[in-house]
Structure formats: C-alpha cells, structure tokens
Coordinates of C-alpha atoms in Angstrom, one line a residue:
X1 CA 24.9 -9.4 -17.4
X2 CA 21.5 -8.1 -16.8
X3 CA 19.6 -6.6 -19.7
X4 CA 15.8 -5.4 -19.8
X5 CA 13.7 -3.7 -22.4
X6 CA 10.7 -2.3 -22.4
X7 CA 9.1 1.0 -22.3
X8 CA 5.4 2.5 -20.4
X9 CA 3.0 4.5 -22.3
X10 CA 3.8 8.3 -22.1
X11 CA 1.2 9.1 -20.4
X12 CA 1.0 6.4 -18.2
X13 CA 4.4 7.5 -17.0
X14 CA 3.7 11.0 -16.6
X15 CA 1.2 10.0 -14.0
X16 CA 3.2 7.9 -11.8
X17 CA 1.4 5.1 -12.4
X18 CA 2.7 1.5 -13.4
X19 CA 1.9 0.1 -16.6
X20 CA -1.1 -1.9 -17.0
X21 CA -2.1 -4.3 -16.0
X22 CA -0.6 -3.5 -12.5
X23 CA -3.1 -0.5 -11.5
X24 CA -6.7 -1.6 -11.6
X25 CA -9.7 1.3 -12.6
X26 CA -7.4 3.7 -14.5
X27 CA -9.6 3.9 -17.7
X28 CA -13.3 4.7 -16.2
X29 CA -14.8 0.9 -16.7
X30 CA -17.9 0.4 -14.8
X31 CA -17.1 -1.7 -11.4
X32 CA -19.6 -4.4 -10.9
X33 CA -17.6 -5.8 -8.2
X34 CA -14.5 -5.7 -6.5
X35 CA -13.7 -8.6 -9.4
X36 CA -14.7 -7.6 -12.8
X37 CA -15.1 -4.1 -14.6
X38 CA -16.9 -3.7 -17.6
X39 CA -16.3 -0.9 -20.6
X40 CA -19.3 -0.1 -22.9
X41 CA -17.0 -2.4 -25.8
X42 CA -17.5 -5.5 -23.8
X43 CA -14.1 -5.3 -22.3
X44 CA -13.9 -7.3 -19.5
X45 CA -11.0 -6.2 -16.5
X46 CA -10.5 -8.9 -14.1
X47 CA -8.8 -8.1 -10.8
X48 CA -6.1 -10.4 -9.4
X49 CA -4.6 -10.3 -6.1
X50 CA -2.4 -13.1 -7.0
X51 CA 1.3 -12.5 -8.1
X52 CA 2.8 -13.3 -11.5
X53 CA 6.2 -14.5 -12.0
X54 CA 5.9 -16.7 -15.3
X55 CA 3.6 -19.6 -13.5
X56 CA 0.7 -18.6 -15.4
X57 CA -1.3 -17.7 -12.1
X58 CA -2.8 -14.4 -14.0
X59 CA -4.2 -16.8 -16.9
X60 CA -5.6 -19.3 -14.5
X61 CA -7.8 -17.1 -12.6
X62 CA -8.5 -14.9 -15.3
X63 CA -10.0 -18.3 -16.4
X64 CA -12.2 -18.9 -13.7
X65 CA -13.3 -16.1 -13.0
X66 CA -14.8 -15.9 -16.9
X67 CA -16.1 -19.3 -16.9
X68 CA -18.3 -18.6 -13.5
X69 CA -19.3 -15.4 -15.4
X70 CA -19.5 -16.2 -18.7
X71 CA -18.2 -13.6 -20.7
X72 CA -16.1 -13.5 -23.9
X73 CA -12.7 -14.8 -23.3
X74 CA -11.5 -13.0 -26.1
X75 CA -12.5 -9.6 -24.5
X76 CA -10.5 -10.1 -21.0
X77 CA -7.8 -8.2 -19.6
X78 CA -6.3 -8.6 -16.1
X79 CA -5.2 -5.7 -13.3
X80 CA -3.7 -6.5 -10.3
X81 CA -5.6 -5.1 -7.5
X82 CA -3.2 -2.8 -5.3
X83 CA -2.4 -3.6 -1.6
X84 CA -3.1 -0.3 -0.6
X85 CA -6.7 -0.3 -2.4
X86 CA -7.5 -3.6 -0.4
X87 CA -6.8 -2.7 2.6
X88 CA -8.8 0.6 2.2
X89 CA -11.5 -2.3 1.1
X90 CA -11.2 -4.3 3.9
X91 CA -9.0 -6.7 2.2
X92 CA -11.6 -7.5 -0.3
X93 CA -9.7 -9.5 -2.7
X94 CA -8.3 -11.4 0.3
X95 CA -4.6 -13.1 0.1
X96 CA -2.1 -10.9 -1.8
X97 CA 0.8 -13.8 -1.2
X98 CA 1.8 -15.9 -3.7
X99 CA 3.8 -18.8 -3.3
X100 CA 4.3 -22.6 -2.8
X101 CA 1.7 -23.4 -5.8
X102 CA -0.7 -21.7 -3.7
X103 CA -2.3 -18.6 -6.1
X104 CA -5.0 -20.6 -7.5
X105 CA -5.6 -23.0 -4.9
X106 CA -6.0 -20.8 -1.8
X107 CA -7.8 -18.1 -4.1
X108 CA -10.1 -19.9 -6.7
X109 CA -13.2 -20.4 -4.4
X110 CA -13.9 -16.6 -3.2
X111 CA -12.6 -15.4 -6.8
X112 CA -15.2 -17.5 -8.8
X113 CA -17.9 -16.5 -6.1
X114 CA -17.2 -13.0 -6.9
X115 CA -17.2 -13.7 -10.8
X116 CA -20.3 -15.4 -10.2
X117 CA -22.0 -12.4 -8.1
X118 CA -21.6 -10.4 -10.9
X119 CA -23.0 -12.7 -13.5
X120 CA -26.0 -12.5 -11.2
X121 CA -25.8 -8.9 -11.2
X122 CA -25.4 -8.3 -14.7
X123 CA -28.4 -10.3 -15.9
X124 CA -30.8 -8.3 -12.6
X125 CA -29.5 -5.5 -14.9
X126 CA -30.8 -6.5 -18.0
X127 CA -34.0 -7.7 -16.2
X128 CA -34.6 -4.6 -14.5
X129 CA -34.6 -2.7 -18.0
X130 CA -36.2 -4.6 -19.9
X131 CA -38.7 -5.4 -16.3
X132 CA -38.9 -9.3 -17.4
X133 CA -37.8 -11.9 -14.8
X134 CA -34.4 -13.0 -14.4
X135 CA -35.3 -16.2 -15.3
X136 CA -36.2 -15.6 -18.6
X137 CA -32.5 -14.7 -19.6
X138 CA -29.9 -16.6 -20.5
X139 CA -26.4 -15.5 -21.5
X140 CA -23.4 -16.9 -23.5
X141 CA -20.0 -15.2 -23.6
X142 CA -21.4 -11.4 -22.2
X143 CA -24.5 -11.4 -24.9
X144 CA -27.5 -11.7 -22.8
X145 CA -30.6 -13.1 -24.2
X146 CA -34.6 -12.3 -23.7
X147 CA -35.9 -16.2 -24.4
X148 CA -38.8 -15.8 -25.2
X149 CA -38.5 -12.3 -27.6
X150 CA -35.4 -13.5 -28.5
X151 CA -34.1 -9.9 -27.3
X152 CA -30.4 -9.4 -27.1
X153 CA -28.1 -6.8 -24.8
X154 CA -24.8 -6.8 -24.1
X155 CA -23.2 -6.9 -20.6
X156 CA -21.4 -3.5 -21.4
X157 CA -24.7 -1.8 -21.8
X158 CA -25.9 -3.3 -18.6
X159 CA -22.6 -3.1 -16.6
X160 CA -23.0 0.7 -15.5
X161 CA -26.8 -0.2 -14.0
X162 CA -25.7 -4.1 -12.6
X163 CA -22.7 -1.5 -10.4
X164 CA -25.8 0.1 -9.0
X165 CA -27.1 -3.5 -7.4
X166 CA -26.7 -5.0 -4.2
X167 CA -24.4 -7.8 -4.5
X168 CA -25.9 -11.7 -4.0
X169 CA -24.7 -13.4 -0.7
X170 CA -21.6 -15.2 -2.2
X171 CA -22.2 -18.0 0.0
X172 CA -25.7 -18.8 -1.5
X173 CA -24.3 -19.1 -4.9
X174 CA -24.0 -22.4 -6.6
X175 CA -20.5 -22.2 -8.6
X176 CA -21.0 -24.5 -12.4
X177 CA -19.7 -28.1 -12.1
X178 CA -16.3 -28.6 -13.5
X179 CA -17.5 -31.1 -15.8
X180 CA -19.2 -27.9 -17.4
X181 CA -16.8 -25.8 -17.6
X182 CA -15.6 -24.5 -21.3
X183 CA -13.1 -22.3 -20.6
X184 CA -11.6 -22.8 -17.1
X185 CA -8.8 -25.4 -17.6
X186 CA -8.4 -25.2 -21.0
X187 CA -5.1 -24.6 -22.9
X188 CA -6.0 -21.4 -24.1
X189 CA -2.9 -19.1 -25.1
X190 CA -1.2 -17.2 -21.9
X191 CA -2.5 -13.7 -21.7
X192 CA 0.9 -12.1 -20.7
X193 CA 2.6 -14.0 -23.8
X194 CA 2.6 -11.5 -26.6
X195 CA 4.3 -8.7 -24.3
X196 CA 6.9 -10.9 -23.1
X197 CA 8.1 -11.7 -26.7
X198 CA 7.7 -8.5 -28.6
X199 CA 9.1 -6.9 -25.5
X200 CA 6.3 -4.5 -24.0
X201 CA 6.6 -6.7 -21.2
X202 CA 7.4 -4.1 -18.4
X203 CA 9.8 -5.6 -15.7
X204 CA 11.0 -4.2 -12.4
X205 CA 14.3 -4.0 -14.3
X206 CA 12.6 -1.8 -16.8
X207 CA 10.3 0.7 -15.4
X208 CA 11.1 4.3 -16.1
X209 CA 9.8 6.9 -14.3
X210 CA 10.2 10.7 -15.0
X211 CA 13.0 12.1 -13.2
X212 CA 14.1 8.6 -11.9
X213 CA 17.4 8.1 -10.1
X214 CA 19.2 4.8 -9.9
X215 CA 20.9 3.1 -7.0
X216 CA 23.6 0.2 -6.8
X217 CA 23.1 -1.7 -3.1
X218 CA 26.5 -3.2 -1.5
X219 CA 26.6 -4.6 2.1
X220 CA 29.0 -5.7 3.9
X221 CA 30.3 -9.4 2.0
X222 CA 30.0 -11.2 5.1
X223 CA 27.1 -11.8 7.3
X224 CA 26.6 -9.7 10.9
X225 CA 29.6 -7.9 10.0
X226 CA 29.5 -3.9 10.1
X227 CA 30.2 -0.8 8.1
X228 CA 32.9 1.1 9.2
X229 CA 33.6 3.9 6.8
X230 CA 33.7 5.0 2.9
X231 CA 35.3 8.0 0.9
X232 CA 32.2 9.2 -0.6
X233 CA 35.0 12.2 -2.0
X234 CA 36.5 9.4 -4.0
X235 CA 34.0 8.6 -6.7
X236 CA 31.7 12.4 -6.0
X237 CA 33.6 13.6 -9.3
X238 CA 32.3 10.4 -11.3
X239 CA 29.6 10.6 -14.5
X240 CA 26.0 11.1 -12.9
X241 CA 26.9 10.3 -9.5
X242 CA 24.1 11.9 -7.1
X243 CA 26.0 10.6 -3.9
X244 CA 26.1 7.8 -1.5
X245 CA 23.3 6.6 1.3
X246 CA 24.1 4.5 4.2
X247 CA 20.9 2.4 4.2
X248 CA 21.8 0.2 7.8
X249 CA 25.2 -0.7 10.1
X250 CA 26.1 -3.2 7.0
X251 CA 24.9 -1.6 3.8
X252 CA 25.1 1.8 1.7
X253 CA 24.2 2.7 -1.9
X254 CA 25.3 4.3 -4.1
X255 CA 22.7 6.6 -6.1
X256 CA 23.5 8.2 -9.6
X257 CA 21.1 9.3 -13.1
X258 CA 21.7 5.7 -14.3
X259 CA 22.2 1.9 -12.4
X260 CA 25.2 1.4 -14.7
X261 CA 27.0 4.7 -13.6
X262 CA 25.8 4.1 -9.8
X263 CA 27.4 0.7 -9.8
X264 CA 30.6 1.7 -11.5
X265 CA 30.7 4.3 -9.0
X266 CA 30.1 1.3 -6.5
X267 CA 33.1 -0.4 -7.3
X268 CA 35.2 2.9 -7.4
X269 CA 34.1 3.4 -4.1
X270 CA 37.0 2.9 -0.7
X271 CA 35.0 1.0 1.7
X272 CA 36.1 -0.4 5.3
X273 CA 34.2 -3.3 6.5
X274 CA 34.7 -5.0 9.8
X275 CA 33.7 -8.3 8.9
X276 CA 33.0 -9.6 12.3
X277 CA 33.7 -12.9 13.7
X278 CA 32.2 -14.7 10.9
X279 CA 34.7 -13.9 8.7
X280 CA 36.8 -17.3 9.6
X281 CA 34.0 -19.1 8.6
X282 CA 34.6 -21.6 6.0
X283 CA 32.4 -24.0 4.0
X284 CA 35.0 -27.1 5.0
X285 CA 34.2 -25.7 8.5
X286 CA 30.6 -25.9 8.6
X287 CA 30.5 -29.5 6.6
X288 CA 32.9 -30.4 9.6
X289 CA 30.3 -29.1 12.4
X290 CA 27.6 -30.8 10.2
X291 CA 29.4 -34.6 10.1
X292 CA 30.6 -34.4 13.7
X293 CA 26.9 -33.6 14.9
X294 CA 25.5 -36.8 12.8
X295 CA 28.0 -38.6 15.7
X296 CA 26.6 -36.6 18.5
X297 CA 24.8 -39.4 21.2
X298 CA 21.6 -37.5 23.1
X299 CA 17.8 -38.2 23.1
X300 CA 17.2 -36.0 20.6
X301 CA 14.6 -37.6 18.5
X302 CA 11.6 -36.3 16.9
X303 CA 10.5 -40.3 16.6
X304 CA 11.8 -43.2 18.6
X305 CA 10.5 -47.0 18.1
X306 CA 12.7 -49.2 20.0
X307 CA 16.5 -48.7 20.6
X308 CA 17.6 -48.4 16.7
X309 CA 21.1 -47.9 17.4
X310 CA 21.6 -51.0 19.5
X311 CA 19.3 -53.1 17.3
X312 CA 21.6 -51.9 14.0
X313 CA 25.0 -52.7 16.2
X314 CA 24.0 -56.1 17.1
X315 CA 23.0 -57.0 13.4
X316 CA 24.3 -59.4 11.0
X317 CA 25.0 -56.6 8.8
X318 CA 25.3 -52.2 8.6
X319 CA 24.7 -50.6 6.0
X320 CA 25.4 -46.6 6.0
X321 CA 25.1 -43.8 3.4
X322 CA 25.7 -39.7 4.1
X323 CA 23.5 -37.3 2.1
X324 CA 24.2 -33.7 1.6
X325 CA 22.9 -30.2 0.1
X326 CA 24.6 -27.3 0.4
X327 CA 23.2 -23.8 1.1
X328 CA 21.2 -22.7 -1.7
X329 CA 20.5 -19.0 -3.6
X330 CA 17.1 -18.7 -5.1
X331 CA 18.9 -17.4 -8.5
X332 CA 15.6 -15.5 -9.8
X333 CA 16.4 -14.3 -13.5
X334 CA 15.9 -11.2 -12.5
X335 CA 18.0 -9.7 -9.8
X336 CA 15.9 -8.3 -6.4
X337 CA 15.5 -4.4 -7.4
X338 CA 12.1 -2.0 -6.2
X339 CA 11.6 1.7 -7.2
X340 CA 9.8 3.6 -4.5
X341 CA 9.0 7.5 -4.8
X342 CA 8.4 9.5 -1.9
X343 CA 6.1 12.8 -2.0
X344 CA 5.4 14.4 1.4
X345 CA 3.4 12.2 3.7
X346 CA 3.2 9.7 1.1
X347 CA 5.1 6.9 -0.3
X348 CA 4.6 4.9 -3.3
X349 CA 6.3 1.7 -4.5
X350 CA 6.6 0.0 -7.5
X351 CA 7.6 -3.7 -6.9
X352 CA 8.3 -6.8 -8.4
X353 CA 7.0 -8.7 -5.2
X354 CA 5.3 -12.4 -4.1
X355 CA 3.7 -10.8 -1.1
X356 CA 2.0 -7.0 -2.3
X357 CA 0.6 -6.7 1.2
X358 CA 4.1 -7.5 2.9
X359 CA 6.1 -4.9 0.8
X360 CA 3.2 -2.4 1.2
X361 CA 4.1 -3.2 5.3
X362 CA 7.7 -2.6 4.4
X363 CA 7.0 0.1 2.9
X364 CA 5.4 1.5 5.9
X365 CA 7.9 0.6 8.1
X366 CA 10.4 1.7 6.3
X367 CA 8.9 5.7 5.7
X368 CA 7.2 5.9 9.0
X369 CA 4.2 6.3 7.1
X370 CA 0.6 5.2 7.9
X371 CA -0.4 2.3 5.6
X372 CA -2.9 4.4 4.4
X373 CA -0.1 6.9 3.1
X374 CA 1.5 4.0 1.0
X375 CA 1.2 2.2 -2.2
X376 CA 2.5 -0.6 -3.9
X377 CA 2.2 -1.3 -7.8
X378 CA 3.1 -4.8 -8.4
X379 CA 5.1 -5.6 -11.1
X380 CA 5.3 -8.9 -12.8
X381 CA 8.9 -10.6 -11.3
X382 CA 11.3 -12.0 -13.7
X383 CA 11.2 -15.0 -11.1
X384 CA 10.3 -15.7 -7.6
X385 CA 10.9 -19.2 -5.9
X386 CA 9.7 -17.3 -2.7
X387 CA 12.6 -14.9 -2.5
X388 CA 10.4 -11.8 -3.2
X389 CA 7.8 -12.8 -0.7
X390 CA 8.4 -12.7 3.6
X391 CA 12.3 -11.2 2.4
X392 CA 11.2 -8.2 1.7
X393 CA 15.0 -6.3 1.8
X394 CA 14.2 -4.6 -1.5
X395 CA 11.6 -2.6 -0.5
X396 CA 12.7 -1.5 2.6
X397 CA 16.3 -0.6 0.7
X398 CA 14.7 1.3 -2.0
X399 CA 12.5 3.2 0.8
X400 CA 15.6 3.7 2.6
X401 CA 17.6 5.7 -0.1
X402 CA 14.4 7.1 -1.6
X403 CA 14.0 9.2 2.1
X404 CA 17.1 11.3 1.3
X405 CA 15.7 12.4 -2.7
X406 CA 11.9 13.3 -1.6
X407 CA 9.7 13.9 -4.9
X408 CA 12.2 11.9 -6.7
X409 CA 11.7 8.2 -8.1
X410 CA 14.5 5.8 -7.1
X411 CA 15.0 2.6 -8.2
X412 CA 17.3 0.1 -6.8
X413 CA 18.8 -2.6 -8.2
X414 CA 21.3 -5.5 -7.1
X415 CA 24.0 -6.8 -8.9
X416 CA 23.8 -9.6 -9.8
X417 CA 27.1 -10.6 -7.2
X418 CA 24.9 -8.8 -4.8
X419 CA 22.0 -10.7 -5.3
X420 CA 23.8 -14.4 -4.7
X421 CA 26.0 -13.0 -2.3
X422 CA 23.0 -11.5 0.1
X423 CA 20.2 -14.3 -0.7
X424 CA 18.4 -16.0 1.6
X425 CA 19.5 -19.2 1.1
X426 CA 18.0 -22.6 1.3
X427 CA 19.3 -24.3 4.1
X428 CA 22.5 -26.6 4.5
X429 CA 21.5 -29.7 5.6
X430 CA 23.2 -33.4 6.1
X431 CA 21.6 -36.4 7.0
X432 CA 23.0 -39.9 7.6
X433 CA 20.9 -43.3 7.4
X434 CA 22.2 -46.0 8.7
X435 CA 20.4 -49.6 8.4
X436 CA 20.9 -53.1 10.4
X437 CA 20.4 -56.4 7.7
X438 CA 19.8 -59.8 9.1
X439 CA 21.5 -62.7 8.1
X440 CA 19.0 -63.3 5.6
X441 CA 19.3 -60.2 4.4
X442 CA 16.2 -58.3 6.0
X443 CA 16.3 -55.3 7.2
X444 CA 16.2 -54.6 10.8
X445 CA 16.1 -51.4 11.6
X446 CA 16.9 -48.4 10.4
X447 CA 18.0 -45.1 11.7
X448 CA 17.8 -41.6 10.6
X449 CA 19.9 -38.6 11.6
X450 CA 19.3 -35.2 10.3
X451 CA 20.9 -31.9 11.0
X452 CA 20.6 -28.5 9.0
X453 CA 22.1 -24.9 9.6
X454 CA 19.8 -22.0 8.3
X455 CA 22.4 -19.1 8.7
X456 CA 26.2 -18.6 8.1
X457 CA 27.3 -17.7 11.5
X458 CA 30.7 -18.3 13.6
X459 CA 30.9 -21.6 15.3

C-alpha cells in the first residue's frame, strides 16, 4: 500500500506552480545572486541545484552557503533552482545531478564562492550608502556594522541596492577556513524536518493540481516483449475512467479522475502480450549460464601475473568458495510517478527526480518541444538510490499520456508491482575465487573469476 498526504497552498496551486521550496523567486525577494535572495525581513532564500531525497543534501548546502555569507541561520529558507531557469542562465548553478554522495562534494566549492560574492556585495551596499569604506564594516549573522560609529543596517535593507552591483570575480575570493566555521558542519536541526512530520511535506505522490487526471502505467511483464492488443470497451463504463493511452510497443496506461480508479480500471482491463522469446527465461537458467561461464577457459583477463591456474593445480592444497548476488530493484519508498501538464507549445513537469536537467531533456524529447518550451519543478523524492536519475521512464511516460489531455495536468504513478517489476536493476553477478596453499600452509596464488549479466534477456 502506498499512501501520501499532504496538501499545496491554494493559491500556489491555482498557479501551476509546485510548492515551495521547489520554485525559486515566486515571492518578489531581492536577487543578489544567482545563490541567495533577500526579503526586506531578513529572510534569506538559498537556491539549490542539488536534489533531496531524505540525505540531508538541502541542509548541508544551505549550511555553507550561510556560513561563507554570514547571515542568520534562523532566517534561511531553501528553493530549488529549476532546470529550465538554468539553462536560460547558462547553467549558472552548475550540476543539477545528484547521486553517489556527490551533492555536496561536487557542488560546495562554486556554491560557497557564490555565497561569498554576495557577502561582498551586500556589505559594497551598505558602504555605498553610508559612502564609508568597505573596510570599515563588519557583519555577524546579516546585521552589518559601521566600526567606528558603531552604525548598524540590516542586509534586507541593503539587499535591493547590493542586486544592483557587479558581482566579485569568484575565483579571487578567499573562502573562511574550516576551522572557523560556526555554522557549516554543525548538527543543526534538518530544515525539511518539521513538514515531513506534521505532513505539509508535499511528495510526488501528493501534488494536486487543479483539474488533475491520474494514470496507472502497465507494460508488458516481461522484458523486449510487445503489446499486442486491449479492450479498452471493457472497463470505458468503469467510475472516472477517462480512457486508455498506448504510451510505446510494450506499455499503455490507463488514465481516470483518480490513480485508485485508473488502476482498478488497470486490472479490469483484457490485455494480449506477446512476451517474446524471453519469456522461457528462468532465474535457475541464468544462475546456470552464470556457473558454467566461471568454468569457461580463454584469455580473458583484465589482470594476469604468472599462470594462476597452473600454479593453484600443482599446489599442496585448493581452496575454492562461489559468491553470488542476484539482480537487485532499487525499492525507493516511494514508487516512480511524474505529473507533467501540457499547454500549447509548452510543457511543464513536476518531478520527483535525481537528475532535474535530465528529466527536463526527457521532457523535451518526449513533447517535441524546444527546451526552452519546458519546465521541470522538482519535487523532493520519497527515495532515490539513483533510480530517479539517467532512468528517466517517468517522465517520458507522464509526457507521453499527458500529449493526448493538452491543458490538462496528468500525473502518473506506478504500482507498486509495477515499480519492482520494471526497475532497473542492479546487476546479477557471480564470482568464484579459487586459492593454491603450500604445504606449510601459505598461500600461493590466487585466482579470481568474475562474471555479471546487466539485463534479463533470452540465452
């Protein structure tokens, strides 16, 4: 069972926008930079490119960028910058990919440079109005200081001027030393916490748009096989049933006002697969392919030192052990789903996605569209483990069905047998290590076969 609540500010959803913080400059902030936005109350909107499935990526950089620019921690909020927006900015916020524990690392040097730009900004601001030098001010969590009148301002009142400035080099800026730093790696409270528990938390699952259809995803249950043909007639009589989409050769969908009547509907539904020649293959048959290929003789090595096998066979001793892992589903909590809306020459998605810059491509692809005719609002993902990021199936799906309801929101969603059934799995892969001891009980040499398959197909 999947279940999801949650619920977007009225008039956030009468605009067609997703729920904060996935849209960034929706509330008239001053910009300093591409990184930070500033209200007249001292709020503080940090932009991040970076994805957020529960690793506490937002929170990090959030973190760093307020330590290089010294504001109030206590007055930050996060948006996720939009694909579409950086690539209209010439991919100002650079990588949009998250994955492999690589938000912060691959992003914190250019993201504290920005942070620390528009420190440097801020305080020209202040010096500019007040016409004092620069390096007479000092500031300490967004309260800038005169020294020597003792003077105070506010970066909120200096924001609006500091967005007029021309931005520092970023490479001539000398970032604090970690050893400084008070709030950057501290164990300050998550920022996306308190929504997650009182259940404000808006999931792909959730969104609600006005007007929204829903559609149930089946393809064909085994892989490369094909479509053949459905009684849409059969189930067109059913509760809230809109109709049925053939989305590829091996997949269709099933679109009605709600997912749980669509997928009922689904399963209602007389469908003919022809399940191709894969269909007599069994798991017993691929771990047999698998154990007579760790047998297979060839010079197939990736490393050779000496002539293992025949150093092994002539020892006192062989020892021999067979490791195994089968094919794996990712198993996110929550199931792959994308709702995209399509309004004339333009398309718009709202995604749960690792990648925003590969499902705006999808996205694109999908439609026909110029990337500058799409959008994608990234949701926060109930789970990634890297099957929402190269994968991007949902996307194109949702697309797919969205094409025959223009000016209507459609959200997809996979079952949750869909989703394990239609994964991208981890590959199956056996290995067999084999060892030669010595009579004095030393090992010789040792030998290492590996083999993996990366797709269910006939063999």
């Amino acid at each position: 069972m999947v279940l999801g609540i949650g619920a977007i500010p009225d008039a956030l959803a009468q605009a067609g926008v997703a729920y904060d913080p996935n849209t960034p400059t929706q509330y008239g902030e001053a910009e300093v930079n591409a990184w930070v936005s500033i209200k007249p109350d001292n709020t503080v909107y940090i932009r991040i490119a970076c994805s957020e499935m529960g690793q506490g990526t937002r929170t990090g950089l959030a973190q760093l960028v307020t330590e290089e620019l010294e504001c109030n921690w206590k007055k930050v909020k996060t948006q996720s910058a939009t694909p579409g927006q950086s690539l209209a900015r010439k991919r100002v916020w650079g990588e949009h990919g998250t994955g492999g524990s690589r938000g912060i690392r691959i992003s914190e040097d250019y993201v504290r440079r920005g942070a620390a730009a528009a420190r440097i900004m801020l305080l020209q601001a202040a010096a500019d109005q007040w016409k004092v030098s620069v390096g007479e001010l000092k500031v300490d969590k967004g309260v800038i200081t005169h020294i020597p009148t003792g003077r105070k301002t506010t970066y909120g009142k200096v924001a609006e001027l500091a967005s007029t400035l021309t931005p520092p080099d970023p490479k001539s800026i000398t970032l604090r030393n970690p050893r400084d730093w008070k709030v950057a790696g501290q164990p300050y409270a998550r920022l996306d916490t308190a929504n997650k528990v009182n259940g404000a938390k808006v999931y792909g699952l959730d969104l609600q748009l006005p007007g929204m259809v829903c559609a149930s995803i089946k393809a064909c249950p085994v892989f490369g096989g094909k479509l053949v043909s459905y009684d849409e007639a059969k189930i067109q009589n059913m509760r809230g049933v809109k109709g049925v989409v053939k989305i590829n050769d091996s997949t269709l969908a099933v679109v009605a006002d709600t997912w749980w009547h669509a997928n009922n509907a689904l399963k209602a539904l007389p469908i003919v697969w022809d399940e191709g020649k894969a269909a007599g293959v069994s798991q017993d048959g691929i771990d047999k392919m698998l154990r007579e290929g760790l047998d297979e003789q060839g010079d197939f090595w990736q490393r050779k030192v000496g002539d293992a096998p025949q150093a092994i066979n002539s020892s006192a001793k062989k020892v021999e052990a067979i490791y195994y892992t089968p094919y794996r589903a990712h198993v996110t909590m929550e199931p792959m789903n994308a709702a995209v809306k399509i309004t004339g020459d333009r398309a718009e998605a709202w995604v749960p996605t690792q990648n925003g810059e590969g499902s705006l491509a999808a996205l694109s692809e999908a439609t026909g569209f110029p990337l500058a005719n799409c959008e994608v609002y990234k949701l926060d993902s109930g789970c990634g483990l890297g099957r929402r990021g190269s994968t991007q199936d949902f996307t194109t799906f949702a697309a797919k069905v969205a094409q025959k309801f223009p000016g209507v929101p459609v959200k997809a969603i996979w079952s949750r047998e869909e989703d394990m059934t239609h994964d991208y799995y981890h590959p199956i892969a056996m290995a067999k290590m084999t060892a030669g001891i010595d009579g004095s009980g030393n090992l010789t040499q040792v030998c290492i076969l590996k083999l993996r398959a990366n797709r269910l197909m006939p063999h």
